[in-house]
């Protein structure tokens, strides 16, 4: 029974205020992954294959500060890099970033919580992610001056790119599907770590005005199709980063620090000099 009445009026609207859209996510328990793939006819022949790399310190200092830095290499499509912050207060985010096509403020909802985030994505030249992953280029090469300015203005502190390690890649499969019982198109993502462990996430996106109906409707749809609640639910990002950071720690001698030239971050407003060799 869903609680209703004066106490619930405007509860969801207040929670998503300032966001441009809402994304509602649910993870699928491991033992239901194969049946879910079979039910929707999802195979390697009809997916969008991606390789996802994260960048953080070995101690995951960025993640601890609510910052996510990643790059995505999409087979047969464009590549990109993203800087994401959560949680954010939308009215505190400088309006100058809204002029960029790759910027968005979104409400991320799960079965356990809702949080607002701000992210800024930019295209990356093909081949560059591979060069960074192999150590031929520094991590900073993946992020533009505008993204650095966004990073500096949101974090309020310097980020030394030379201290960031490459964590990954994860192999990701992604499908866009529809079901007559769900009025919103669904996205299914299946991530696989190098140890073979998998995590599946099903999500929908909706305008914020539909937030309450979308949350209730999507969860009801999952219940109707028999999707069990994932008792070990965690975000894909944390699930990936903690594994790869632990793997990195086992490889590195104690006390050894990655060498690299310290970079000056861009000032808010994008006034940092352009990097040579970009694009």
PDB file of C-alpha atoms in Angstrom:
ATOM      1  CA  UNK A   1       0.000   0.000   0.000  1.00  0.00           C
ATOM      2  CA  UNK A   2       1.460   3.338  -1.082  1.00  0.00           C
ATOM      3  CA  UNK A   3       1.231   6.065   1.525  1.00  0.00           C
ATOM      4  CA  UNK A   4      -0.935   9.015   0.436  1.00  0.00           C
ATOM      5  CA  UNK A   5      -2.235  12.206   1.968  1.00  0.00           C
ATOM      6  CA  UNK A   6      -1.170  15.641   3.074  1.00  0.00           C
ATOM      7  CA  UNK A   7       2.184  14.416   4.355  1.00  0.00           C
ATOM      8  CA  UNK A   8       3.196  13.091   0.911  1.00  0.00           C
ATOM      9  CA  UNK A   9       2.081  16.060  -1.167  1.00  0.00           C
ATOM     10  CA  UNK A  10       4.950  17.399  -3.288  1.00  0.00           C
ATOM     11  CA  UNK A  11       7.478  15.003  -1.726  1.00  0.00           C
ATOM     12  CA  UNK A  12       8.925  13.770  -5.030  1.00  0.00           C
ATOM     13  CA  UNK A  13       8.672  17.190  -6.681  1.00  0.00           C
ATOM     14  CA  UNK A  14      10.801  18.681  -3.903  1.00  0.00           C
ATOM     15  CA  UNK A  15      13.331  15.879  -4.206  1.00  0.00           C
ATOM     16  CA  UNK A  16      13.870  16.421  -7.952  1.00  0.00           C
ATOM     17  CA  UNK A  17      13.606  20.230  -7.976  1.00  0.00           C
ATOM     18  CA  UNK A  18      16.201  21.802 -10.254  1.00  0.00           C
ATOM     19  CA  UNK A  19      16.937  18.628 -12.208  1.00  0.00           C
ATOM     20  CA  UNK A  20      16.223  18.430 -15.932  1.00  0.00           C
ATOM     21  CA  UNK A  21      15.208  14.773 -15.915  1.00  0.00           C
ATOM     22  CA  UNK A  22      15.120  11.756 -13.657  1.00  0.00           C
ATOM     23  CA  UNK A  23      16.830   8.430 -14.206  1.00  0.00           C
ATOM     24  CA  UNK A  24      15.428   5.513 -12.224  1.00  0.00           C
ATOM     25  CA  UNK A  25      17.719   2.512 -11.811  1.00  0.00           C
ATOM     26  CA  UNK A  26      17.443  -0.985 -10.422  1.00  0.00           C
ATOM     27  CA  UNK A  27      20.119  -3.672 -10.302  1.00  0.00           C
ATOM     28  CA  UNK A  28      19.241  -7.258 -11.156  1.00  0.00           C
ATOM     29  CA  UNK A  29      20.398 -10.054  -8.793  1.00  0.00           C
ATOM     30  CA  UNK A  30      23.148 -12.166 -10.340  1.00  0.00           C
ATOM     31  CA  UNK A  31      21.026 -15.341 -10.550  1.00  0.00           C
ATOM     32  CA  UNK A  32      18.395 -13.475 -12.598  1.00  0.00           C
ATOM     33  CA  UNK A  33      20.783 -12.001 -15.196  1.00  0.00           C
ATOM     34  CA  UNK A  34      20.601 -14.930 -17.635  1.00  0.00           C
ATOM     35  CA  UNK A  35      16.774 -15.211 -17.446  1.00  0.00           C
ATOM     36  CA  UNK A  36      16.501 -11.422 -17.969  1.00  0.00           C
ATOM     37  CA  UNK A  37      18.713 -11.551 -21.067  1.00  0.00           C
ATOM     38  CA  UNK A  38      16.663 -14.440 -22.413  1.00  0.00           C
ATOM     39  CA  UNK A  39      13.312 -12.779 -21.706  1.00  0.00           C
ATOM     40  CA  UNK A  40      14.161  -9.684 -23.733  1.00  0.00           C
ATOM     41  CA  UNK A  41      16.212 -11.452 -26.393  1.00  0.00           C
ATOM     42  CA  UNK A  42      19.415  -9.600 -25.524  1.00  0.00           C
ATOM     43  CA  UNK A  43      22.581 -11.011 -27.094  1.00  0.00           C
ATOM     44  CA  UNK A  44      26.055  -9.900 -28.135  1.00  0.00           C
ATOM     45  CA  UNK A  45      24.759  -9.555 -31.694  1.00  0.00           C
ATOM     46  CA  UNK A  46      22.245  -6.804 -30.849  1.00  0.00           C
ATOM     47  CA  UNK A  47      24.105  -4.859 -28.168  1.00  0.00           C
ATOM     48  CA  UNK A  48      26.240  -1.730 -28.087  1.00  0.00           C
ATOM     49  CA  UNK A  49      29.655  -2.802 -26.790  1.00  0.00           C
ATOM     50  CA  UNK A  50      31.609  -0.355 -24.663  1.00  0.00           C
ATOM     51  CA  UNK A  51      34.835  -0.256 -22.709  1.00  0.00           C
ATOM     52  CA  UNK A  52      34.605   1.971 -19.638  1.00  0.00           C
ATOM     53  CA  UNK A  53      37.628   3.421 -17.848  1.00  0.00           C
ATOM     54  CA  UNK A  54      37.605   5.298 -14.547  1.00  0.00           C
ATOM     55  CA  UNK A  55      40.291   7.609 -13.199  1.00  0.00           C
ATOM     56  CA  UNK A  56      40.921   8.067  -9.490  1.00  0.00           C
ATOM     57  CA  UNK A  57      43.682   7.878  -6.922  1.00  0.00           C
ATOM     58  CA  UNK A  58      44.549   4.427  -5.563  1.00  0.00           C
ATOM     59  CA  UNK A  59      42.743   5.459  -2.355  1.00  0.00           C
ATOM     60  CA  UNK A  60      39.652   6.566  -4.360  1.00  0.00           C
ATOM     61  CA  UNK A  61      39.886  10.144  -3.116  1.00  0.00           C
ATOM     62  CA  UNK A  62      37.732  11.456  -5.972  1.00  0.00           C
ATOM     63  CA  UNK A  63      34.947   8.976  -5.289  1.00  0.00           C
ATOM     64  CA  UNK A  64      35.090   9.893  -1.609  1.00  0.00           C
ATOM     65  CA  UNK A  65      34.593  13.544  -2.575  1.00  0.00           C
ATOM     66  CA  UNK A  66      31.611  12.746  -4.801  1.00  0.00           C
ATOM     67  CA  UNK A  67      33.586  13.096  -8.046  1.00  0.00           C
ATOM     68  CA  UNK A  68      33.567  10.579 -10.887  1.00  0.00           C
ATOM     69  CA  UNK A  69      35.939  10.867 -13.854  1.00  0.00           C
ATOM     70  CA  UNK A  70      35.502   8.347 -16.649  1.00  0.00           C
ATOM     71  CA  UNK A  71      35.967   7.714 -20.347  1.00  0.00           C
ATOM     72  CA  UNK A  72      33.898   5.480 -22.637  1.00  0.00           C
ATOM     73  CA  UNK A  73      35.105   3.785 -25.775  1.00  0.00           C
ATOM     74  CA  UNK A  74      32.103   2.686 -27.817  1.00  0.00           C
ATOM     75  CA  UNK A  75      32.747   0.165 -30.565  1.00  0.00           C
ATOM     76  CA  UNK A  76      31.628   1.636 -33.886  1.00  0.00           C
ATOM     77  CA  UNK A  77      30.542   4.943 -32.359  1.00  0.00           C
ATOM     78  CA  UNK A  78      31.868   8.134 -30.775  1.00  0.00           C
ATOM     79  CA  UNK A  79      34.025   8.098 -27.627  1.00  0.00           C
ATOM     80  CA  UNK A  80      33.654  10.514 -24.731  1.00  0.00           C
ATOM     81  CA  UNK A  81      34.898  11.553 -21.311  1.00  0.00           C
ATOM     82  CA  UNK A  82      32.789  12.680 -18.362  1.00  0.00           C
ATOM     83  CA  UNK A  83      33.273  14.491 -15.078  1.00  0.00           C
ATOM     84  CA  UNK A  84      30.368  13.982 -12.671  1.00  0.00           C
ATOM     85  CA  UNK A  85      29.572  15.369  -9.209  1.00  0.00           C
ATOM     86  CA  UNK A  86      27.018  14.146  -6.689  1.00  0.00           C
ATOM     87  CA  UNK A  87      25.210  15.254  -4.696  1.00  0.00           C
ATOM     88  CA  UNK A  88      24.662  18.791  -5.956  1.00  0.00           C
ATOM     89  CA  UNK A  89      22.247  21.606  -5.189  1.00  0.00           C
ATOM     90  CA  UNK A  90      21.104  22.669  -8.696  1.00  0.00           C
ATOM     91  CA  UNK A  91      20.707  26.359  -7.870  1.00  0.00           C
ATOM     92  CA  UNK A  92      24.322  26.455  -6.658  1.00  0.00           C
ATOM     93  CA  UNK A  93      25.683  25.226  -9.998  1.00  0.00           C
ATOM     94  CA  UNK A  94      26.936  28.081 -12.188  1.00  0.00           C
ATOM     95  CA  UNK A  95      24.550  28.679 -15.090  1.00  0.00           C
ATOM     96  CA  UNK A  96      27.450  29.109 -17.521  1.00  0.00           C
ATOM     97  CA  UNK A  97      27.709  25.312 -17.886  1.00  0.00           C
ATOM     98  CA  UNK A  98      24.188  24.982 -19.273  1.00  0.00           C
ATOM     99  CA  UNK A  99      25.334  26.358 -22.623  1.00  0.00           C
ATOM    100  CA  UNK A 100      27.255  23.151 -23.264  1.00  0.00           C
ATOM    101  CA  UNK A 101      25.430  20.318 -24.960  1.00  0.00           C
ATOM    102  CA  UNK A 102      27.209  17.715 -22.836  1.00  0.00           C
ATOM    103  CA  UNK A 103      26.184  19.251 -19.510  1.00  0.00           C
ATOM    104  CA  UNK A 104      23.185  18.071 -17.510  1.00  0.00           C
ATOM    105  CA  UNK A 105      21.709  18.074 -14.034  1.00  0.00           C
ATOM    106  CA  UNK A 106      19.863  14.865 -13.317  1.00  0.00           C
ATOM    107  CA  UNK A 107      18.090  13.169 -10.430  1.00  0.00           C
ATOM    108  CA  UNK A 108      19.309   9.600  -9.975  1.00  0.00           C
ATOM    109  CA  UNK A 109      16.780   7.393  -8.195  1.00  0.00           C
ATOM    110  CA  UNK A 110      17.079   3.802  -7.022  1.00  0.00           C
ATOM    111  CA  UNK A 111      15.071   1.558  -4.734  1.00  0.00           C
ATOM    112  CA  UNK A 112      17.043   2.952  -1.802  1.00  0.00           C
ATOM    113  CA  UNK A 113      17.666   6.644  -2.426  1.00  0.00           C
ATOM    114  CA  UNK A 114      17.549   9.680  -4.694  1.00  0.00           C
ATOM    115  CA  UNK A 115      20.440  12.043  -5.378  1.00  0.00           C
ATOM    116  CA  UNK A 116      20.953  14.929  -7.792  1.00  0.00           C
ATOM    117  CA  UNK A 117      24.089  15.044  -9.910  1.00  0.00           C
ATOM    118  CA  UNK A 118      25.769  17.387 -12.387  1.00  0.00           C
ATOM    119  CA  UNK A 119      27.827  15.970 -15.240  1.00  0.00           C
ATOM    120  CA  UNK A 120      29.775  17.350 -18.174  1.00  0.00           C
ATOM    121  CA  UNK A 121      30.700  15.113 -21.118  1.00  0.00           C
ATOM    122  CA  UNK A 122      32.836  15.938 -24.134  1.00  0.00           C
ATOM    123  CA  UNK A 123      33.863  13.913 -27.208  1.00  0.00           C
ATOM    124  CA  UNK A 124      37.261  12.219 -27.252  1.00  0.00           C
ATOM    125  CA  UNK A 125      39.332  11.481 -30.353  1.00  0.00           C
ATOM    126  CA  UNK A 126      39.392   7.826 -31.347  1.00  0.00           C
ATOM    127  CA  UNK A 127      42.560   6.088 -30.224  1.00  0.00           C
ATOM    128  CA  UNK A 128      43.250   8.547 -27.398  1.00  0.00           C
ATOM    129  CA  UNK A 129      41.660   6.441 -24.650  1.00  0.00           C
ATOM    130  CA  UNK A 130      43.813   3.466 -25.643  1.00  0.00           C
ATOM    131  CA  UNK A 131      46.953   5.625 -25.557  1.00  0.00           C
ATOM    132  CA  UNK A 132      46.095   6.900 -22.080  1.00  0.00           C
ATOM    133  CA  UNK A 133      45.305   3.389 -20.823  1.00  0.00           C
ATOM    134  CA  UNK A 134      48.683   2.138 -22.105  1.00  0.00           C
ATOM    135  CA  UNK A 135      50.554   5.022 -20.453  1.00  0.00           C
ATOM    136  CA  UNK A 136      51.555   6.715 -23.701  1.00  0.00           C
ATOM    137  CA  UNK A 137      49.526   9.824 -22.792  1.00  0.00           C
ATOM    138  CA  UNK A 138      48.600  11.344 -19.445  1.00  0.00           C
ATOM    139  CA  UNK A 139      45.081  11.161 -18.019  1.00  0.00           C
ATOM    140  CA  UNK A 140      44.701  14.935 -18.437  1.00  0.00           C
ATOM    141  CA  UNK A 141      44.684  14.506 -22.231  1.00  0.00           C
ATOM    142  CA  UNK A 142      41.157  13.066 -22.002  1.00  0.00           C
ATOM    143  CA  UNK A 143      39.587  16.152 -20.459  1.00  0.00           C
ATOM    144  CA  UNK A 144      39.106  19.509 -22.150  1.00  0.00           C
ATOM    145  CA  UNK A 145      39.867  22.937 -20.721  1.00  0.00           C
ATOM    146  CA  UNK A 146      36.117  23.424 -20.207  1.00  0.00           C
ATOM    147  CA  UNK A 147      35.825  20.194 -18.239  1.00  0.00           C
ATOM    148  CA  UNK A 148      38.816  21.220 -16.123  1.00  0.00           C
ATOM    149  CA  UNK A 149      37.144  24.553 -15.415  1.00  0.00           C
ATOM    150  CA  UNK A 150      33.943  22.748 -14.427  1.00  0.00           C
ATOM    151  CA  UNK A 151      35.973  20.421 -12.215  1.00  0.00           C
ATOM    152  CA  UNK A 152      37.722  23.319 -10.487  1.00  0.00           C
ATOM    153  CA  UNK A 153      34.533  25.318  -9.943  1.00  0.00           C
ATOM    154  CA  UNK A 154      32.534  22.382  -8.584  1.00  0.00           C
ATOM    155  CA  UNK A 155      35.238  20.738  -6.473  1.00  0.00           C
ATOM    156  CA  UNK A 156      36.681  24.000  -5.184  1.00  0.00           C
ATOM    157  CA  UNK A 157      40.147  22.464  -5.191  1.00  0.00           C
ATOM    158  CA  UNK A 158      42.945  21.280  -7.438  1.00  0.00           C
ATOM    159  CA  UNK A 159      42.966  17.803  -8.888  1.00  0.00           C
ATOM    160  CA  UNK A 160      46.427  16.550  -9.790  1.00  0.00           C
ATOM    161  CA  UNK A 161      45.894  14.424 -12.881  1.00  0.00           C
ATOM    162  CA  UNK A 162      49.353  12.880 -12.443  1.00  0.00           C
ATOM    163  CA  UNK A 163      48.101  11.179  -9.271  1.00  0.00           C
ATOM    164  CA  UNK A 164      45.174   9.518 -11.003  1.00  0.00           C
ATOM    165  CA  UNK A 165      45.367   5.879 -11.978  1.00  0.00           C
ATOM    166  CA  UNK A 166      43.544   4.165 -14.827  1.00  0.00           C
ATOM    167  CA  UNK A 167      40.969   1.828 -13.282  1.00  0.00           C
ATOM    168  CA  UNK A 168      39.519  -0.682 -15.706  1.00  0.00           C
ATOM    169  CA  UNK A 169      38.437  -1.221 -18.298  1.00  0.00           C
ATOM    170  CA  UNK A 170      35.070  -2.772 -17.728  1.00  0.00           C
ATOM    171  CA  UNK A 171      33.472  -4.465 -20.692  1.00  0.00           C
ATOM    172  CA  UNK A 172      29.912  -3.180 -20.952  1.00  0.00           C
ATOM    173  CA  UNK A 173      27.016  -4.272 -23.103  1.00  0.00           C
ATOM    174  CA  UNK A 174      24.092  -1.898 -23.533  1.00  0.00           C
ATOM    175  CA  UNK A 175      20.652  -2.359 -25.032  1.00  0.00           C
ATOM    176  CA  UNK A 176      17.657  -0.065 -25.574  1.00  0.00           C
ATOM    177  CA  UNK A 177      14.432  -2.064 -25.211  1.00  0.00           C
ATOM    178  CA  UNK A 178      10.691  -1.556 -24.986  1.00  0.00           C
ATOM    179  CA  UNK A 179       8.003  -3.603 -23.294  1.00  0.00           C
ATOM    180  CA  UNK A 180       4.253  -3.036 -23.754  1.00  0.00           C
ATOM    181  CA  UNK A 181       3.813  -3.254 -19.984  1.00  0.00           C
ATOM    182  CA  UNK A 182       6.207  -0.335 -19.350  1.00  0.00           C
ATOM    183  CA  UNK A 183       5.350   3.071 -20.867  1.00  0.00           C
ATOM    184  CA  UNK A 184       8.965   4.265 -20.733  1.00  0.00           C
ATOM    185  CA  UNK A 185      11.787   2.921 -22.954  1.00  0.00           C
ATOM    186  CA  UNK A 186      14.274   0.951 -20.888  1.00  0.00           C
ATOM    187  CA  UNK A 187      18.051   0.782 -20.971  1.00  0.00           C
ATOM    188  CA  UNK A 188      19.770  -2.425 -19.920  1.00  0.00           C
ATOM    189  CA  UNK A 189      23.480  -2.374 -19.095  1.00  0.00           C
ATOM    190  CA  UNK A 190      25.589  -5.393 -18.269  1.00  0.00           C
ATOM    191  CA  UNK A 191      29.058  -4.676 -16.863  1.00  0.00           C
ATOM    192  CA  UNK A 192      31.786  -7.294 -16.568  1.00  0.00           C
ATOM    193  CA  UNK A 193      34.960  -6.907 -14.499  1.00  0.00           C
ATOM    194  CA  UNK A 194      38.257  -8.625 -15.257  1.00  0.00           C
ATOM    195  CA  UNK A 195      37.500 -11.256 -12.567  1.00  0.00           C
ATOM    196  CA  UNK A 196      34.406 -12.308 -14.511  1.00  0.00           C
ATOM    197  CA  UNK A 197      31.897 -10.871 -12.031  1.00  0.00           C
ATOM    198  CA  UNK A 198      28.887  -9.189 -13.653  1.00  0.00           C
ATOM    199  CA  UNK A 199      26.411  -6.506 -12.656  1.00  0.00           C
ATOM    200  CA  UNK A 200      23.207  -5.738 -14.552  1.00  0.00           C
ATOM    201  CA  UNK A 201      21.263  -2.510 -14.266  1.00  0.00           C
ATOM    202  CA  UNK A 202      17.876  -1.684 -15.786  1.00  0.00           C
ATOM    203  CA  UNK A 203      16.850   1.971 -15.980  1.00  0.00           C
ATOM    204  CA  UNK A 204      14.391   4.436 -17.443  1.00  0.00           C
ATOM    205  CA  UNK A 205      14.554   8.192 -17.968  1.00  0.00           C
ATOM    206  CA  UNK A 206      11.591  10.533 -17.650  1.00  0.00           C
ATOM    207  CA  UNK A 207      10.870  14.276 -17.442  1.00  0.00           C
ATOM    208  CA  UNK A 208      10.883  15.527 -13.845  1.00  0.00           C
ATOM    209  CA  UNK A 209       7.145  16.270 -14.033  1.00  0.00           C
ATOM    210  CA  UNK A 210       6.609  12.517 -14.414  1.00  0.00           C
ATOM    211  CA  UNK A 211       8.997  11.618 -11.578  1.00  0.00           C
ATOM    212  CA  UNK A 212       6.440  10.286  -9.089  1.00  0.00           C
ATOM    213  CA  UNK A 213       4.563   8.266 -11.721  1.00  0.00           C
ATOM    214  CA  UNK A 214       7.805   6.986 -13.265  1.00  0.00           C
ATOM    215  CA  UNK A 215       9.251   5.790  -9.961  1.00  0.00           C
ATOM    216  CA  UNK A 216       6.060   4.053  -8.899  1.00  0.00           C
ATOM    217  CA  UNK A 217       5.295   2.679 -12.341  1.00  0.00           C
ATOM    218  CA  UNK A 218       8.762   1.326 -13.047  1.00  0.00           C
ATOM    219  CA  UNK A 219       9.047  -0.405  -9.684  1.00  0.00           C
ATOM    220  CA  UNK A 220       5.573  -1.892 -10.178  1.00  0.00           C
ATOM    221  CA  UNK A 221       6.615  -3.156 -13.623  1.00  0.00           C
ATOM    222  CA  UNK A 222       9.700  -4.842 -12.179  1.00  0.00           C
ATOM    223  CA  UNK A 223       7.575  -6.489  -9.502  1.00  0.00           C
ATOM    224  CA  UNK A 224       5.064  -7.663 -12.106  1.00  0.00           C
ATOM    225  CA  UNK A 225       7.707  -9.355 -14.275  1.00  0.00           C
ATOM    226  CA  UNK A 226       9.151 -11.080 -11.227  1.00  0.00           C
ATOM    227  CA  UNK A 227      12.403  -9.149 -10.917  1.00  0.00           C
ATOM    228  CA  UNK A 228      13.648  -9.725  -7.397  1.00  0.00           C
ATOM    229  CA  UNK A 229      15.055  -6.896  -5.336  1.00  0.00           C
ATOM    230  CA  UNK A 230      18.847  -6.997  -5.300  1.00  0.00           C
ATOM    231  CA  UNK A 231      19.682  -7.226  -1.591  1.00  0.00           C
ATOM    232  CA  UNK A 232      23.336  -6.484  -2.364  1.00  0.00           C
ATOM    233  CA  UNK A 233      22.459  -3.476  -4.515  1.00  0.00           C
ATOM    234  CA  UNK A 234      25.281  -1.009  -5.078  1.00  0.00           C
ATOM    235  CA  UNK A 235      26.076   1.476  -7.803  1.00  0.00           C
ATOM    236  CA  UNK A 236      27.936   0.194 -10.839  1.00  0.00           C
ATOM    237  CA  UNK A 237      30.623   2.811 -10.275  1.00  0.00           C
ATOM    238  CA  UNK A 238      31.492   1.826  -6.710  1.00  0.00           C
ATOM    239  CA  UNK A 239      31.288  -1.875  -7.595  1.00  0.00           C
ATOM    240  CA  UNK A 240      33.885  -1.278 -10.332  1.00  0.00           C
ATOM    241  CA  UNK A 241      36.172   1.237  -8.645  1.00  0.00           C
ATOM    242  CA  UNK A 242      36.636  -0.641  -5.383  1.00  0.00           C
ATOM    243  CA  UNK A 243      37.595  -3.804  -7.263  1.00  0.00           C
ATOM    244  CA  UNK A 244      40.124  -2.135  -9.574  1.00  0.00           C
ATOM    245  CA  UNK A 245      41.602   0.009  -6.773  1.00  0.00           C
ATOM    246  CA  UNK A 246      42.183  -3.141  -4.695  1.00  0.00           C
ATOM    247  CA  UNK A 247      43.754  -4.837  -7.704  1.00  0.00           C
ATOM    248  CA  UNK A 248      46.045  -1.831  -8.224  1.00  0.00           C
ATOM    249  CA  UNK A 249      47.061  -1.835  -4.557  1.00  0.00           C
ATOM    250  CA  UNK A 250      48.169  -5.463  -4.819  1.00  0.00           C
ATOM    251  CA  UNK A 251      50.387  -4.640  -7.806  1.00  0.00           C
ATOM    252  CA  UNK A 252      52.048  -1.501  -6.427  1.00  0.00           C
ATOM    253  CA  UNK A 253      54.897  -1.617  -3.893  1.00  0.00           C
ATOM    254  CA  UNK A 254      53.964   0.113  -0.633  1.00  0.00           C
ATOM    255  CA  UNK A 255      54.735   3.807  -0.630  1.00  0.00           C
ATOM    256  CA  UNK A 256      55.426   4.031  -4.354  1.00  0.00           C
ATOM    257  CA  UNK A 257      53.775   7.034  -6.004  1.00  0.00           C
ATOM    258  CA  UNK A 258      53.128   7.489  -9.670  1.00  0.00           C
ATOM    259  CA  UNK A 259      55.451  10.094 -11.114  1.00  0.00           C
ATOM    260  CA  UNK A 260      54.180  12.913 -13.246  1.00  0.00           C
ATOM    261  CA  UNK A 261      54.228  16.607 -13.761  1.00  0.00           C
ATOM    262  CA  UNK A 262      51.763  18.515 -11.641  1.00  0.00           C
ATOM    263  CA  UNK A 263      49.234  20.405 -13.749  1.00  0.00           C
ATOM    264  CA  UNK A 264      47.611  23.696 -12.930  1.00  0.00           C
ATOM    265  CA  UNK A 265      43.818  23.286 -13.135  1.00  0.00           C
ATOM    266  CA  UNK A 266      41.754  25.592 -15.291  1.00  0.00           C
ATOM    267  CA  UNK A 267      40.084  28.540 -13.618  1.00  0.00           C
ATOM    268  CA  UNK A 268      36.318  28.602 -13.553  1.00  0.00           C
ATOM    269  CA  UNK A 269      35.376  30.171 -16.837  1.00  0.00           C
ATOM    270  CA  UNK A 270      37.609  28.035 -19.026  1.00  0.00           C
ATOM    271  CA  UNK A 271      40.701  30.272 -19.197  1.00  0.00           C
ATOM    272  CA  UNK A 272      43.304  27.517 -19.078  1.00  0.00           C
ATOM    273  CA  UNK A 273      45.633  27.293 -22.090  1.00  0.00           C
ATOM    274  CA  UNK A 274      44.885  24.697 -24.729  1.00  0.00           C
ATOM    275  CA  UNK A 275      46.885  21.475 -24.591  1.00  0.00           C
ATOM    276  CA  UNK A 276      49.077  20.647 -27.584  1.00  0.00           C
ATOM    277  CA  UNK A 277      48.217  17.529 -29.517  1.00  0.00           C
ATOM    278  CA  UNK A 278      44.522  17.572 -28.614  1.00  0.00           C
ATOM    279  CA  UNK A 279      42.160  16.685 -31.500  1.00  0.00           C
TER     280      UNK A 279
END
